[in-house]
């Protein structure tokens, strides 16, 4: 039997007045997968999550969560779908525990409610402050409480929007471990974050959004391979001649490195031609290595925020990246 | 939409209500106010003779709930309606909790129904508490003497009691109408200040229109007119036309306001 993805969204569009927040977005996240959602501020990540959850009505497209269609006007969110969106907010005059109990009552299941609330409080490190009024909670404690509110739904699909933004390093580590554990147990976790290292460390799949459009969707490895201008370090027997050959015959960016050698930013076919050209020019290649690029620099390129001095060709920043259009 | 889901939402809202100081204070005032009034009437020599039944307030304990009812119709009932009705939706905007509420296993329709039921139930509870309190205050502090009605007929204590209860029941319809108006304002403005204040302002405006020389046909269309419909129970013979008009007008206000509010609730975007 083929299991449907935990999240299936196709052709999702949303407009706020004249501003197009999402345009023809397709998104799929599977069970057991930690799926990163990346994009600069205002790219549409949170709006996409809100649309997927039915908090914001879509203008076009279809959304299904755990195999059930989402219609904000009629059906409730499917059971076992949970979310931590934005900075979580609660009733400040109630304790953390009372807030969770009320939310659990909204879910309707009475069996084991108190146990689930207690367990979520322990999992998020809030057991000690559980009976304090939320009005006195710090931003980090509210974020933990938001996570606890999601966990009491024993999620099979969990949306986390910047879940570690208000947490200290230890808290952030705990949240990452929790997200990974949930994914290992078979849940789909969709995580948006500005922290590239966090996404790189956690996520197996990535979707990059810019200007309301999906500009990349695939694995982290595929993203690296799809980089429009791979960077290689090159050392030759005659760097001066090699630089001159590059400048005269090939459209590529070559940057000398302190201590010898240089960086070459070029598509792989251009690099092949350049290396052959060096051989014809009597220059030996002594060292050629593809430099691992950080997800951050790739992200900046994809979203058109790259340093103008960087290696990315200008045209690539304007076009969405698809496997067929980018040299690997 | 399931009834079970709406009941679950109403239960949660009811728990939240009674965790709030303002709600407990309002209900406390409903209990204490009539007793304070009856005690003051008993102690002082002058009477509120410019109000209906004010001149009988020390002669019959049944006059006390009617004087309280006349005063509450002017000032208190619109406040009752707006305390919860004007805040039950906008409080989620104020606290930023819509995302938390709408990512549980309850549809928007169930959330709407649960909240509206809570607002209506609170308004009814507040009216009931004030009615019971004022009847008890009259009976305990003044006594259960016969009451002279508006036609000058002496009502036996049991007849007076029935008339007083009917008079209080008759104001439920306009109270529900104002609660529905407060719900609509709460949803439209997303502001508790507007939700609490504008229904009271609307009631005052309607009362002003009733006092000025407005066309006679418009007066029955004012929801506040229904607050005076109980005068018909206190005449000989009684007349019920204002009650019928008032209840119908209040019902139309309530249905209209709730229909618009429901539509807005289903269509609203939470967060942008």
Coordinates of C-alpha atoms in Angstrom, one line a residue:
Chain A
X1 CA 0.0 0.0 0.0
X2 CA 1.3 3.4 -0.9
X3 CA 1.2 5.8 2.0
X4 CA 0.2 9.3 1.1
X5 CA 2.6 12.1 2.1
X6 CA 1.8 13.8 5.4
X7 CA 1.6 17.2 3.6
X8 CA 0.5 17.6 0.0
X9 CA -0.1 21.1 -1.3
X10 CA -0.4 21.9 -4.9
X11 CA -0.9 25.2 -6.7
X12 CA -1.3 27.2 -3.5
X13 CA -1.7 30.9 -4.0
X14 CA -2.5 33.7 -1.6
X15 CA -2.8 37.4 -2.1
X16 CA -3.1 40.1 0.6
X17 CA -4.6 43.0 -1.2
X18 CA -2.1 43.8 -4.0
X19 CA 0.7 41.8 -2.4
X20 CA 1.2 38.3 -3.7
X21 CA 2.2 36.3 -0.6
X22 CA 2.3 32.9 -2.3
X23 CA 2.3 32.0 -5.9
X24 CA 1.5 28.5 -7.2
X25 CA 3.4 26.8 -4.4
X26 CA 3.7 23.0 -4.4
X27 CA 4.9 21.4 -1.2
X28 CA 5.2 17.8 -0.1
X29 CA 6.5 16.4 3.2
X30 CA 6.6 12.7 4.0
X31 CA 6.3 10.8 7.2
X32 CA 9.5 10.3 9.1
X33 CA 11.0 13.3 7.3
X34 CA 12.4 16.5 8.8
X35 CA 11.6 19.0 6.2
X36 CA 13.3 22.4 6.3
X37 CA 11.5 25.5 5.1
X38 CA 13.9 28.3 4.2
X39 CA 13.5 31.8 3.0
X40 CA 14.4 35.4 3.8
X41 CA 12.1 37.5 5.9
X42 CA 8.8 38.1 4.1
X43 CA 9.5 35.2 1.7
X44 CA 6.2 33.5 2.7
X45 CA 7.3 30.7 5.0
X46 CA 4.9 31.5 7.8
X47 CA 2.1 32.4 5.4
X48 CA 2.6 29.0 3.8
X49 CA 2.4 27.3 7.2
X50 CA -0.7 29.2 8.0
X51 CA -2.3 28.3 4.7
X52 CA -1.4 24.6 5.2
X53 CA -3.0 24.7 8.7
X54 CA -6.1 26.5 7.5
X55 CA -5.4 29.6 9.6
X56 CA -5.3 31.7 6.4
X57 CA -7.6 31.0 3.5
X58 CA -5.9 30.2 0.2
X59 CA -7.0 31.8 -3.0
X60 CA -6.2 28.8 -5.1
X61 CA -4.8 25.3 -4.8
X62 CA -5.3 22.2 -2.7
X63 CA -4.0 21.2 0.7
X64 CA -4.2 17.8 2.4
X65 CA -2.7 16.9 5.8
X66 CA -2.4 13.3 6.8
X67 CA -4.6 12.4 3.9
X68 CA -7.4 14.8 4.8
X69 CA -8.3 17.9 2.8
X70 CA -8.0 21.1 4.7
X71 CA -10.8 23.6 4.3
X72 CA -10.5 26.5 6.7
X73 CA -14.3 27.3 6.6
X74 CA -15.7 23.9 7.5
X75 CA -13.5 21.1 8.8
X76 CA -11.3 21.2 11.9
X77 CA -7.6 20.5 11.7
X78 CA -7.1 16.7 11.5
X79 CA -6.2 15.0 14.7
X80 CA -2.5 14.5 15.3
X81 CA -1.6 17.6 13.4
X82 CA 0.1 20.2 15.6
X83 CA 1.8 23.4 15.1
X84 CA 4.0 26.0 16.8
X85 CA 3.5 29.2 14.8
X86 CA 5.2 32.5 15.4
X87 CA 5.7 33.5 19.1
X88 CA 3.3 31.3 20.9
X89 CA 0.7 33.1 22.9
X90 CA -1.4 32.0 25.9
X91 CA -3.9 33.3 28.4
X92 CA -1.7 35.2 30.8
X93 CA -4.0 35.0 33.8
X94 CA -3.8 31.2 33.8
X95 CA -0.9 28.9 34.7
X96 CA 1.0 27.1 32.0
X97 CA -0.6 23.8 33.1
X98 CA -4.1 25.4 33.0
X99 CA -3.5 26.7 29.5
X100 CA -2.5 23.2 28.3
X101 CA -5.4 21.6 30.0
X102 CA -7.8 24.0 28.3
X103 CA -6.2 23.3 24.9
X104 CA -6.4 19.6 25.6
X105 CA -10.1 20.0 26.4
X106 CA -10.5 21.6 23.0
X107 CA -9.1 18.5 21.4
X108 CA -11.9 16.7 23.1
X109 CA -10.1 13.5 24.3
X110 CA -10.6 13.0 28.0
X111 CA -8.6 9.8 28.3
X112 CA -5.2 10.4 29.7
X113 CA -5.4 14.2 29.3
X114 CA -3.7 15.0 32.6
X115 CA -0.9 12.4 31.8
X116 CA -0.3 13.9 28.4
X117 CA -0.2 17.4 29.8
X118 CA 2.3 16.3 32.5
X119 CA 4.4 14.5 30.0
X120 CA 4.6 17.4 27.6
X121 CA 5.6 19.7 30.5
X122 CA 8.4 17.4 31.4
X123 CA 9.5 17.0 27.8
X124 CA 9.8 20.7 27.4
X125 CA 11.4 21.4 30.7
X126 CA 8.5 23.3 32.2
X127 CA 7.5 20.9 35.0
X128 CA 8.8 23.2 37.7
X129 CA 7.1 26.4 36.5
X130 CA 3.9 24.6 35.3
X131 CA 1.7 26.2 38.0
X132 CA 3.0 29.7 37.6
X133 CA 0.9 32.3 35.7
X134 CA 2.0 32.6 32.1
X135 CA 2.1 36.4 32.6
X136 CA 5.4 35.8 34.4
X137 CA 6.9 33.5 31.7
X138 CA 9.9 34.6 29.7
X139 CA 9.9 34.4 25.9
X140 CA 11.8 31.2 26.0
X141 CA 9.4 29.6 28.5
X142 CA 6.5 30.7 26.3
X143 CA 8.2 29.0 23.4
X144 CA 8.6 25.8 25.4
X145 CA 4.9 26.0 26.4
X146 CA 4.0 26.4 22.8
X147 CA 5.9 23.2 22.0
X148 CA 4.2 21.5 24.9
X149 CA 0.8 22.6 23.5
X150 CA 1.8 20.9 20.2
X151 CA 3.1 17.8 21.9
X152 CA -0.2 17.0 23.8
X153 CA -1.7 16.3 20.4
X154 CA 0.8 13.4 20.0
X155 CA 1.6 14.7 16.5
X156 CA 2.1 12.7 13.4
X157 CA 2.6 16.0 11.6
X158 CA 4.3 18.9 13.4
X159 CA 4.8 22.4 12.0
X160 CA 7.6 24.3 13.8
X161 CA 8.0 28.0 12.9
X162 CA 11.3 29.2 14.2
X163 CA 11.0 27.0 17.2
X164 CA 14.4 27.9 18.7
X165 CA 14.4 31.6 18.1
X166 CA 13.8 32.5 21.7
X167 CA 15.6 29.7 23.3
X168 CA 19.1 29.5 24.9
X169 CA 21.6 27.1 23.3
X170 CA 20.6 24.3 25.7
X171 CA 16.9 24.8 25.0
X172 CA 17.6 24.9 21.3
X173 CA 19.5 21.7 21.5
X174 CA 16.6 20.0 23.3
X175 CA 14.1 21.1 20.7
X176 CA 16.3 19.8 17.9
X177 CA 16.6 16.5 19.6
X178 CA 12.9 16.4 20.2
X179 CA 12.2 17.2 16.5
X180 CA 14.6 14.5 15.4
X181 CA 13.1 11.9 17.8
X182 CA 9.6 12.6 16.5
X183 CA 10.8 12.2 12.9
X184 CA 12.6 9.0 13.9
X185 CA 9.3 7.7 15.4
X186 CA 7.6 8.3 12.0
X187 CA 6.2 11.8 12.3
X188 CA 6.6 14.4 9.6
X189 CA 8.2 17.6 11.0
X190 CA 8.2 20.8 8.9
X191 CA 10.6 23.3 10.3
X192 CA 11.1 26.8 9.3
X193 CA 14.2 28.5 10.5
X194 CA 16.6 31.3 9.8
X195 CA 19.4 29.3 11.3
X196 CA 21.1 27.6 8.3
X197 CA 23.3 25.4 10.4
X198 CA 20.2 24.2 12.3
X199 CA 18.5 23.3 9.1
X200 CA 21.6 21.7 7.7
X201 CA 22.1 19.7 10.8
X202 CA 18.5 18.5 11.2
X203 CA 16.7 18.4 7.9
X204 CA 16.9 15.7 5.2
X205 CA 14.7 17.7 2.8
X206 CA 14.5 21.4 2.0
X207 CA 12.2 23.8 0.4
X208 CA 13.4 27.3 -0.3
X209 CA 10.9 30.0 -0.8
X210 CA 11.6 33.5 -2.1
X211 CA 9.0 36.1 -2.9
X212 CA 6.2 33.6 -2.4
X213 CA 7.6 31.1 -4.9
X214 CA 9.3 27.8 -4.3
X215 CA 12.8 28.3 -5.8
X216 CA 14.2 24.9 -4.7
X217 CA 12.8 21.7 -3.3
X218 CA 15.0 18.6 -2.7
X219 CA 17.6 17.2 -0.4
X220 CA 20.5 19.1 1.1
X221 CA 22.8 17.2 -1.2
X222 CA 20.8 18.1 -4.2
X223 CA 20.9 21.7 -3.2
X224 CA 24.7 21.6 -3.1
X225 CA 24.9 19.9 -6.4
X226 CA 22.5 22.4 -7.9
X227 CA 24.6 25.4 -7.0
X228 CA 24.7 27.5 -10.2
X229 CA 28.4 28.2 -10.0
X230 CA 30.4 25.6 -8.1
X231 CA 33.6 26.9 -6.5
X232 CA 36.8 24.9 -6.9
X233 CA 40.3 25.6 -5.5
X234 CA 43.0 25.1 -8.1
X235 CA 46.7 25.0 -7.9
X236 CA 48.9 24.8 -11.0
X237 CA 52.5 24.7 -12.1
X238 CA 52.2 28.3 -13.4
X239 CA 49.4 30.3 -11.7
X240 CA 50.2 33.5 -13.7
X241 CA 49.7 31.7 -17.0
X242 CA 46.6 30.0 -15.7
X243 CA 45.1 33.3 -14.6
X244 CA 45.9 34.8 -18.0
X245 CA 44.3 31.8 -19.8
X246 CA 41.2 32.2 -17.7
X247 CA 40.9 35.9 -18.4
X248 CA 41.5 35.6 -22.2
X249 CA 39.5 32.6 -23.1
X250 CA 36.9 31.7 -20.5
X251 CA 34.0 33.5 -19.0
X252 CA 34.6 32.6 -15.4
X253 CA 35.5 34.3 -12.2
X254 CA 38.9 33.5 -10.9
X255 CA 40.2 34.8 -7.6
X256 CA 43.7 34.3 -6.3
X257 CA 44.1 32.8 -2.9
X258 CA 46.7 34.1 -0.4
X259 CA 49.5 31.5 -0.2
X260 CA 49.1 30.3 -3.8
X261 CA 46.5 28.9 -6.1
X262 CA 43.1 30.4 -6.8
X263 CA 39.4 29.9 -6.6
X264 CA 37.4 29.2 -9.8
X265 CA 33.7 29.9 -9.9
X266 CA 32.2 28.2 -12.9
X267 CA 29.8 25.6 -14.1
X268 CA 31.3 22.2 -14.3
X269 CA 31.4 22.1 -18.2
X270 CA 33.3 25.4 -18.3
X271 CA 35.7 24.1 -15.7
X272 CA 36.3 21.0 -17.7
X273 CA 37.1 23.2 -20.8
X274 CA 39.4 25.4 -18.7
X275 CA 41.4 22.5 -17.3
X276 CA 41.8 21.1 -20.9
X277 CA 42.8 24.5 -22.0
X278 CA 45.5 24.7 -19.3
X279 CA 47.0 21.5 -20.5
X280 CA 47.1 22.8 -24.0
X281 CA 48.8 25.9 -22.7
X282 CA 51.5 23.8 -21.0
X283 CA 50.2 24.4 -17.4
X284 CA 50.0 21.4 -15.2
X285 CA 47.1 21.1 -12.7
X286 CA 48.5 20.1 -9.3
X287 CA 45.4 20.3 -7.2
X288 CA 41.8 20.6 -8.0
X289 CA 39.1 20.3 -5.3
X290 CA 35.5 21.2 -5.2
X291 CA 35.0 23.4 -2.2
X292 CA 32.1 22.5 0.1
X293 CA 29.8 25.4 0.2
X294 CA 27.8 26.4 3.2
X295 CA 24.1 26.1 2.9
X296 CA 24.0 29.8 3.9
X297 CA 25.8 30.9 0.8
X298 CA 23.7 28.7 -1.4
X299 CA 20.6 30.0 0.3
X300 CA 21.7 33.6 -0.3
X301 CA 22.3 32.9 -4.0
X302 CA 19.0 31.2 -4.4
X303 CA 17.1 34.0 -2.8
X304 CA 18.9 36.7 -4.7
X305 CA 20.6 38.1 -1.6
X306 CA 24.2 37.1 -2.5
X307 CA 27.1 39.4 -2.1
X308 CA 27.5 41.1 -5.5
X309 CA 31.1 40.1 -5.4
X310 CA 30.3 36.5 -5.0
X311 CA 30.5 33.9 -7.7
X312 CA 26.9 33.6 -8.8
X313 CA 26.1 34.7 -12.3
X314 CA 23.4 37.4 -12.2
X315 CA 20.9 35.5 -14.4
X316 CA 20.8 32.6 -12.0
X317 CA 19.5 34.7 -9.2
X318 CA 16.5 35.8 -11.2
X319 CA 15.4 32.4 -12.3
X320 CA 14.0 29.7 -10.0
X321 CA 16.3 26.8 -9.8
X322 CA 15.2 23.5 -11.3
X323 CA 17.2 20.4 -11.8
X324 CA 16.9 20.7 -15.5
X325 CA 18.2 24.2 -15.7
X326 CA 21.2 24.0 -13.5
X327 CA 24.5 22.4 -14.2
X328 CA 25.4 19.7 -11.7
Chain B
X1 CA -20.2 21.2 13.1
X2 CA -21.0 18.9 16.0
X3 CA -22.9 19.7 19.2
X4 CA -20.3 17.9 21.2
X5 CA -17.6 20.1 19.7
X6 CA -19.5 23.3 20.5
X7 CA -20.1 22.1 24.0
X8 CA -16.4 21.4 24.5
X9 CA -15.6 24.9 23.3
X10 CA -18.3 26.4 25.6
X11 CA -16.9 24.5 28.5
X12 CA -13.4 25.8 27.9
X13 CA -14.8 29.4 27.5
X14 CA -16.8 29.1 30.7
X15 CA -13.6 28.0 32.6
X16 CA -11.7 30.9 31.2
X17 CA -14.5 33.3 32.2
X18 CA -14.6 32.4 35.8
X19 CA -10.8 32.6 36.0
X20 CA -11.1 36.3 35.3
X21 CA -11.6 38.8 38.1
X22 CA -13.9 41.1 36.1
X23 CA -16.4 38.4 35.6
X24 CA -16.4 37.4 39.3
X25 CA -16.7 41.1 40.2
X26 CA -19.6 41.6 37.9
X27 CA -21.5 38.7 39.3
X28 CA -20.7 39.8 42.8
X29 CA -22.1 43.2 42.0
X30 CA -25.3 41.5 40.7
X31 CA -25.7 39.8 44.1
X32 CA -24.7 42.7 46.3
X33 CA -26.3 45.7 44.4
X34 CA -30.0 44.9 45.1
X35 CA -29.3 44.2 48.7
X36 CA -27.5 47.5 49.1
X37 CA -30.3 49.3 47.3
X38 CA -33.0 47.7 49.5
X39 CA -31.1 48.4 52.7
X40 CA -30.6 52.0 51.6
X41 CA -34.3 52.4 50.9
X42 CA -35.1 50.9 54.3
X43 CA -32.8 53.3 56.1
X44 CA -33.5 56.6 54.3
X45 CA -36.7 58.6 54.5
X46 CA -36.9 59.8 50.8
X47 CA -38.1 57.5 48.0
X48 CA -37.3 57.3 44.3
X49 CA -40.7 58.6 43.4
X50 CA -39.8 59.5 39.8
X51 CA -39.3 55.8 38.9
X52 CA -42.0 53.2 38.3
X53 CA -42.9 51.5 41.6
X54 CA -40.4 53.8 43.4
X55 CA -43.1 55.2 45.6
X56 CA -44.0 51.7 46.8
X57 CA -40.5 50.5 47.5
X58 CA -40.9 50.5 51.3
X59 CA -44.5 49.3 51.2
X60 CA -43.9 46.1 49.3
X61 CA -40.7 44.1 48.8
X62 CA -42.0 43.2 45.3
X63 CA -41.4 46.8 44.3
X64 CA -37.7 46.4 44.8
X65 CA -37.0 44.1 41.9
X66 CA -39.1 46.2 39.7
X67 CA -37.3 49.4 40.5
X68 CA -34.0 47.5 40.1
X69 CA -35.3 46.2 36.7
X70 CA -36.1 49.7 35.5
X71 CA -32.7 51.0 36.5
X72 CA -30.9 48.0 35.0
X73 CA -32.7 48.3 31.7
X74 CA -31.2 51.8 31.3
X75 CA -27.6 51.1 32.4
X76 CA -26.8 47.6 33.4
X77 CA -28.1 45.2 30.9
X78 CA -26.1 46.6 27.9
X79 CA -23.1 46.3 30.2
X80 CA -23.9 42.7 31.0
X81 CA -24.3 42.0 27.3
X82 CA -20.9 43.5 26.5
X83 CA -18.8 42.2 29.4
X84 CA -18.5 38.8 27.8
X85 CA -20.1 39.2 24.3
X86 CA -17.8 42.1 23.5
X87 CA -14.7 40.4 24.7
X88 CA -15.2 36.7 23.9
X89 CA -13.7 36.9 20.4
X90 CA -11.5 40.0 20.6
X91 CA -9.8 38.6 23.7
X92 CA -8.2 36.0 21.4
X93 CA -6.9 38.9 19.3
X94 CA -5.6 40.8 22.3
X95 CA -3.8 37.8 23.7
X96 CA -2.7 36.5 20.2
X97 CA -4.2 33.1 20.9
X98 CA -6.2 32.5 17.7
X99 CA -3.5 30.3 16.3
X100 CA -3.5 28.1 19.4
X101 CA -7.3 27.8 19.4
X102 CA -7.7 27.1 15.7
X103 CA -5.0 24.5 15.6
X104 CA -6.9 22.1 17.8
X105 CA -9.6 19.6 16.7
X106 CA -12.4 22.1 16.6
X107 CA -13.8 23.7 13.5
X108 CA -14.4 27.4 13.2
X109 CA -18.1 26.8 13.3
X110 CA -17.8 24.9 16.6
X111 CA -15.5 27.6 18.1
X112 CA -18.1 30.3 17.0
X113 CA -21.0 28.4 18.4
X114 CA -19.3 27.6 21.7
X115 CA -18.2 31.2 22.2
X116 CA -21.7 32.6 21.3
X117 CA -23.4 30.2 23.6
X118 CA -21.0 31.2 26.4
X119 CA -21.7 34.9 25.9
X120 CA -25.5 34.3 25.8
X121 CA -25.3 32.1 28.8
X122 CA -23.3 34.6 30.8
X123 CA -25.8 37.4 29.9
X124 CA -28.7 35.2 31.0
X125 CA -26.8 34.2 34.2
X126 CA -26.1 37.8 35.1
X127 CA -29.8 38.7 34.6
X128 CA -30.9 35.7 36.6
X129 CA -28.5 36.4 39.4
X130 CA -29.7 40.0 39.6
X131 CA -33.3 38.9 39.5
X132 CA -33.0 36.4 42.2
X133 CA -30.9 38.8 44.3
X134 CA -33.3 41.7 43.9
X135 CA -36.4 39.5 44.7
X136 CA -34.6 38.1 47.7
X137 CA -33.5 41.5 48.8
X138 CA -37.0 42.9 48.6
X139 CA -38.5 39.9 50.4
X140 CA -35.9 39.8 53.2
X141 CA -35.3 43.5 53.8
X142 CA -38.7 45.0 53.0
X143 CA -41.2 42.1 53.2
X144 CA -43.7 40.2 51.1
X145 CA -46.6 42.7 51.2
X146 CA -49.2 43.0 48.4
X147 CA -48.2 45.3 45.5
X148 CA -50.3 48.0 43.8
X149 CA -49.9 47.7 40.1
X150 CA -49.8 50.5 37.5
X151 CA -53.7 50.4 37.2
X152 CA -54.0 50.8 41.0
X153 CA -55.1 47.2 41.5
X154 CA -53.7 45.5 44.6
X155 CA -51.9 42.3 43.7
X156 CA -51.7 39.5 46.2
X157 CA -48.1 38.5 47.1
X158 CA -48.2 35.4 44.9
X159 CA -49.6 37.4 41.9
X160 CA -47.0 40.1 42.4
X161 CA -44.3 37.4 42.5
X162 CA -45.4 35.9 39.2
X163 CA -45.6 39.4 37.6
X164 CA -42.1 40.2 38.8
X165 CA -40.6 37.0 37.5
X166 CA -42.3 37.5 34.1
X167 CA -41.0 41.1 34.0
X168 CA -37.4 39.8 34.5
X169 CA -37.9 37.0 32.0
X170 CA -39.1 39.5 29.4
X171 CA -35.8 41.4 29.3
X172 CA -33.9 38.3 28.2
X173 CA -34.8 38.9 24.6
X174 CA -33.2 42.4 24.3
X175 CA -30.3 41.3 26.4
X176 CA -29.6 38.5 23.9
X177 CA -30.0 41.0 21.1
X178 CA -27.4 43.3 22.7
X179 CA -25.1 40.3 23.4
X180 CA -25.3 39.4 19.7
X181 CA -24.5 43.0 18.7
X182 CA -21.5 42.9 21.1
X183 CA -20.3 39.7 19.5
X184 CA -20.5 41.2 16.1
X185 CA -18.6 44.3 17.2
X186 CA -16.0 42.1 18.9
X187 CA -15.4 40.2 15.7
X188 CA -15.5 43.2 13.4
X189 CA -13.2 45.5 15.4
X190 CA -11.0 42.7 17.0
X191 CA -10.9 45.2 20.0
X192 CA -12.2 44.5 23.5
X193 CA -12.5 48.2 24.1
X194 CA -14.8 48.6 21.2
X195 CA -16.6 45.3 22.0
X196 CA -17.3 46.5 25.6
X197 CA -18.0 50.1 24.8
X198 CA -19.9 50.3 21.5
X199 CA -22.9 48.2 22.6
X200 CA -23.4 50.4 25.6
X201 CA -23.1 53.5 23.4
X202 CA -25.6 51.9 21.0
X203 CA -28.1 51.3 23.9
X204 CA -27.7 54.9 25.0
X205 CA -28.3 56.2 21.5
X206 CA -31.4 54.0 21.2
X207 CA -32.7 55.3 24.5
X208 CA -32.1 58.9 23.3
X209 CA -34.0 58.3 20.1
X210 CA -36.9 56.9 22.2
X211 CA -36.9 60.1 24.3
X212 CA -36.7 62.6 21.4
X213 CA -39.6 63.2 19.0
X214 CA -38.7 60.5 16.5
X215 CA -41.3 59.0 14.2
X216 CA -43.6 56.6 16.2
X217 CA -42.9 53.8 13.8
X218 CA -39.2 53.7 14.6
X219 CA -39.7 53.4 18.4
X220 CA -40.7 49.7 18.3
X221 CA -37.7 49.0 16.1
X222 CA -35.3 50.2 18.9
X223 CA -34.1 47.2 20.9
X224 CA -34.2 49.3 24.1
X225 CA -38.0 49.6 23.8
X226 CA -38.2 45.9 24.6
X227 CA -36.7 46.6 28.0
X228 CA -39.9 48.4 28.9
X229 CA -42.3 45.8 27.6
X230 CA -42.8 44.4 31.1
X231 CA -45.0 47.5 31.9
X232 CA -47.8 45.6 30.2
X233 CA -47.8 42.9 32.8
X234 CA -48.4 45.5 35.5
X235 CA -51.7 46.9 34.2
X236 CA -55.3 45.7 34.4
X237 CA -56.0 44.2 31.9
X238 CA -52.4 43.4 30.9
X239 CA -51.2 44.1 27.3
X240 CA -48.6 42.1 25.5
X241 CA -48.2 43.9 22.2
X242 CA -44.9 45.7 23.2
X243 CA -43.5 42.4 24.4
X244 CA -44.3 40.7 21.1
X245 CA -42.8 43.6 19.2
X246 CA -39.8 43.8 21.5
X247 CA -39.1 40.1 21.4
X248 CA -39.4 40.0 17.6
X249 CA -37.2 43.0 17.1
X250 CA -34.6 41.6 19.5
X251 CA -34.7 38.3 17.7
X252 CA -34.1 39.9 14.4
X253 CA -31.2 42.0 15.7
X254 CA -29.7 38.8 17.2
X255 CA -30.1 36.7 14.1
X256 CA -28.8 39.4 11.8
X257 CA -25.7 40.2 14.0
X258 CA -24.8 36.6 14.5
X259 CA -25.3 35.7 10.8
X260 CA -22.8 38.5 9.8
X261 CA -20.5 37.6 12.7
X262 CA -20.5 33.9 11.7
X263 CA -19.7 34.8 8.1
X264 CA -16.8 37.0 9.2
X265 CA -15.5 34.3 11.5
X266 CA -15.4 31.7 8.7
X267 CA -13.7 34.0 6.3
X268 CA -11.1 35.7 8.5
X269 CA -7.4 35.1 8.1
X270 CA -5.5 34.5 11.3
X271 CA -2.1 36.2 11.2
X272 CA -0.6 37.6 8.0

